[in-house]
Coordinates of C-alpha atoms in Angstrom, one line a residue:
M2 CA -29.0 -42.3 38.2
K3 CA -31.2 -39.0 38.2
T4 CA -34.1 -39.3 35.2
G5 CA -36.0 -36.6 33.4
L6 CA -38.7 -36.6 31.0
Y7 CA -39.0 -34.2 28.2
P8 CA -42.5 -35.1 26.5
G9 CA -43.6 -33.2 23.7
T10 CA -45.5 -33.8 20.4
F11 CA -42.2 -33.2 18.2
D12 CA -43.8 -32.6 15.1
P13 CA -41.8 -31.8 13.9
V14 CA -38.5 -31.5 16.0
T15 CA -36.9 -28.4 15.9
L16 CA -33.9 -27.0 16.7
G17 CA -35.9 -25.4 19.3
H18 CA -36.4 -28.8 20.7
E19 CA -33.0 -29.4 20.5
D20 CA -31.9 -26.4 22.3
I21 CA -34.3 -28.0 25.6
L22 CA -32.8 -31.3 25.0
K23 CA -29.0 -30.1 24.9
R24 CA -29.8 -28.3 28.5
A25 CA -31.9 -30.9 30.2
C26 CA -28.5 -33.1 29.7
T27 CA -26.8 -31.1 32.4
L28 CA -29.6 -31.7 34.5
V29 CA -29.8 -35.3 34.6
D30 CA -27.9 -38.4 33.8
R31 CA -30.7 -40.3 31.9
L32 CA -33.3 -38.5 29.6
V33 CA -36.5 -40.1 28.0
I34 CA -38.2 -37.9 25.4
G35 CA -41.2 -39.0 25.4
V36 CA -43.3 -38.8 22.5
A37 CA -47.1 -37.6 22.7
I38 CA -49.7 -39.6 21.1
N39 CA -52.2 -36.6 21.4
T40 CA -55.3 -37.5 18.6
D41 CA -56.9 -33.8 19.6
K42 CA -53.3 -32.4 17.6
Q43 CA -54.1 -33.8 14.3
P44 CA -50.1 -35.0 13.8
L45 CA -48.6 -34.1 10.3
F46 CA -46.1 -36.8 10.7
S47 CA -47.4 -40.2 12.0
L48 CA -46.1 -41.7 15.7
D49 CA -43.2 -43.7 13.9
E50 CA -41.7 -40.6 12.3
R51 CA -41.6 -38.3 15.3
V52 CA -40.3 -40.9 16.9
R53 CA -37.4 -41.6 14.4
M54 CA -37.0 -38.1 13.9
V55 CA -36.2 -37.9 17.9
E56 CA -34.3 -40.9 17.9
T57 CA -32.1 -39.8 15.3
I58 CA -31.2 -36.5 17.1
G59 CA -31.7 -37.8 20.8
R60 CA -28.3 -40.3 19.6
R61 CA -26.4 -37.7 18.2
I62 CA -27.0 -35.6 21.4
G63 CA -26.8 -38.3 24.0
K64 CA -23.2 -38.8 22.2
E65 CA -22.3 -35.2 22.1
S66 CA -23.1 -35.0 26.0
G67 CA -22.5 -38.3 27.5
T68 CA -26.3 -38.6 28.8
K69 CA -28.0 -41.6 28.4
I70 CA -31.0 -40.8 26.2
S71 CA -34.1 -42.7 25.0
V72 CA -37.1 -42.4 23.3
H73 CA -41.1 -43.5 24.7
P74 CA -44.3 -42.8 23.1
F75 CA -47.2 -42.1 25.2
S76 CA -50.8 -41.2 25.8
N77 CA -51.6 -41.9 28.9
L78 CA -51.7 -38.9 31.8
L79 CA -47.6 -37.2 31.8
V80 CA -47.4 -38.1 35.6
Q81 CA -48.4 -41.3 34.7
C82 CA -45.8 -41.5 31.5
A83 CA -43.0 -40.3 34.0
E84 CA -43.5 -42.4 36.5
E85 CA -43.5 -45.3 34.1
V86 CA -39.8 -44.5 33.1
G87 CA -38.6 -43.4 36.6
A88 CA -38.3 -40.0 36.0
R89 CA -38.7 -37.3 39.2
V90 CA -38.5 -34.5 36.7
I91 CA -40.4 -33.5 33.7
I92 CA -38.6 -30.8 31.6
R93 CA -40.4 -28.5 29.8
G94 CA -39.2 -25.5 27.4
L95 CA -40.9 -22.0 27.5
R96 CA -40.6 -19.3 24.7
A97 CA -43.2 -16.9 26.0
V98 CA -45.1 -15.8 28.4
S99 CA -48.3 -17.0 27.2
D100 CA -46.1 -20.8 27.3
F101 CA -45.7 -19.8 30.6
E102 CA -49.8 -19.6 31.5
Y103 CA -50.4 -23.4 30.2
E104 CA -47.6 -24.6 31.6
Y105 CA -48.4 -23.2 35.4
Q106 CA -51.9 -25.1 35.2
M107 CA -50.3 -28.1 33.8
V108 CA -47.6 -27.9 36.9
G109 CA -50.6 -27.3 39.4
M110 CA -52.4 -30.2 38.3
N111 CA -49.5 -32.9 38.0
R112 CA -48.3 -31.6 41.3
S113 CA -52.1 -33.0 42.7
L114 CA -51.6 -36.1 41.3
N115 CA -47.8 -37.0 42.1
A116 CA -46.5 -34.4 44.7
G117 CA -43.1 -36.3 44.3
I118 CA -42.5 -35.3 40.6
E119 CA -41.0 -31.9 39.8
T120 CA -41.4 -30.1 36.7
V121 CA -38.3 -27.3 35.3
F122 CA -38.9 -25.3 32.9
L123 CA -36.1 -24.3 30.5
M124 CA -36.5 -20.8 28.4
A125 CA -35.5 -21.2 25.2
D126 CA -32.1 -19.2 23.7
A127 CA -33.0 -16.1 22.0
E128 CA -32.2 -17.3 18.9
Y129 CA -34.8 -20.3 18.6
Q130 CA -37.6 -18.4 21.0
A131 CA -40.0 -17.7 18.1
I132 CA -39.7 -21.1 16.6
A133 CA -42.9 -23.1 17.1
S134 CA -43.6 -26.6 15.2
R135 CA -46.6 -24.9 13.7
L136 CA -45.2 -22.5 12.1
V137 CA -42.8 -24.4 10.8
K138 CA -45.1 -26.9 9.0
E139 CA -47.0 -23.9 7.6
I140 CA -43.7 -22.2 6.5
A141 CA -42.9 -25.4 5.2
R142 CA -46.5 -26.1 3.3
L143 CA -45.9 -22.8 2.1
G144 CA -42.9 -23.9 0.2
G145 CA -40.6 -21.3 2.5
D146 CA -37.4 -22.2 3.7
V147 CA -37.4 -23.7 6.9
S148 CA -33.1 -24.8 7.0
R149 CA -33.1 -21.9 10.0
F150 CA -35.8 -24.0 12.5
V151 CA -34.9 -27.6 11.6
E152 CA -32.1 -30.3 11.1
P153 CA -32.0 -30.8 7.2
D154 CA -33.8 -34.4 7.4
V155 CA -36.5 -33.1 8.9
A156 CA -36.7 -30.6 6.5
A157 CA -36.2 -32.8 3.4
A158 CA -39.2 -35.3 5.7
L159 CA -41.3 -32.0 5.8
Y160 CA -41.1 -30.8 1.9
R161 CA -41.7 -34.9 1.1
K162 CA -44.5 -34.6 3.5
H163 CA -46.0 -31.9 2.0
R164 CA -45.6 -32.9 -1.6
M165 CA -47.6 -36.2 -0.8
V166 CA -50.3 -34.3 0.8
A167 CA -50.8 -32.0 -1.9
N168 CA -50.4 -34.8 -4.8
P169 CA -51.7 -37.9 -3.1
G170 CA -51.6 -39.4 -6.2
G171 CA -48.0 -38.8 -6.8
Q172 CA -48.5 -37.3 -10.5

């Protein structure tokens, strides 16, 4: 069974992430979605919220594709996470040239840490290339329509979260 790891912060999970996830399922028999615990990024959603969002989408895509999908939160090095879950391939999504520069450096470091784990890059479909979680959060914060970028339940969670942040007392 070929196992892949698709890591990310998923704050929140977008249709671009889903696109990569669906296509990653054609490459592996088992896909682990690694939800990064990255305190430097100060995510809007808690780890539990991000895991739940990813699990919901992963269940649906796993059922559609026949791929066994699981979710694994991690805070260690990416190659260590890959080793823990038995992944021989790390799947990364690319949107633009600027993504490639960072990812190129990461691949070099990861290969020096474990040459037995390959990294595969999947280009986001053209309709999803502009979607970035950071921008989706900003649109939602300012009251814009994010329905073209995320699933309806994720959009609802974004709006709820921003209402709570803007009005912490709930009044």
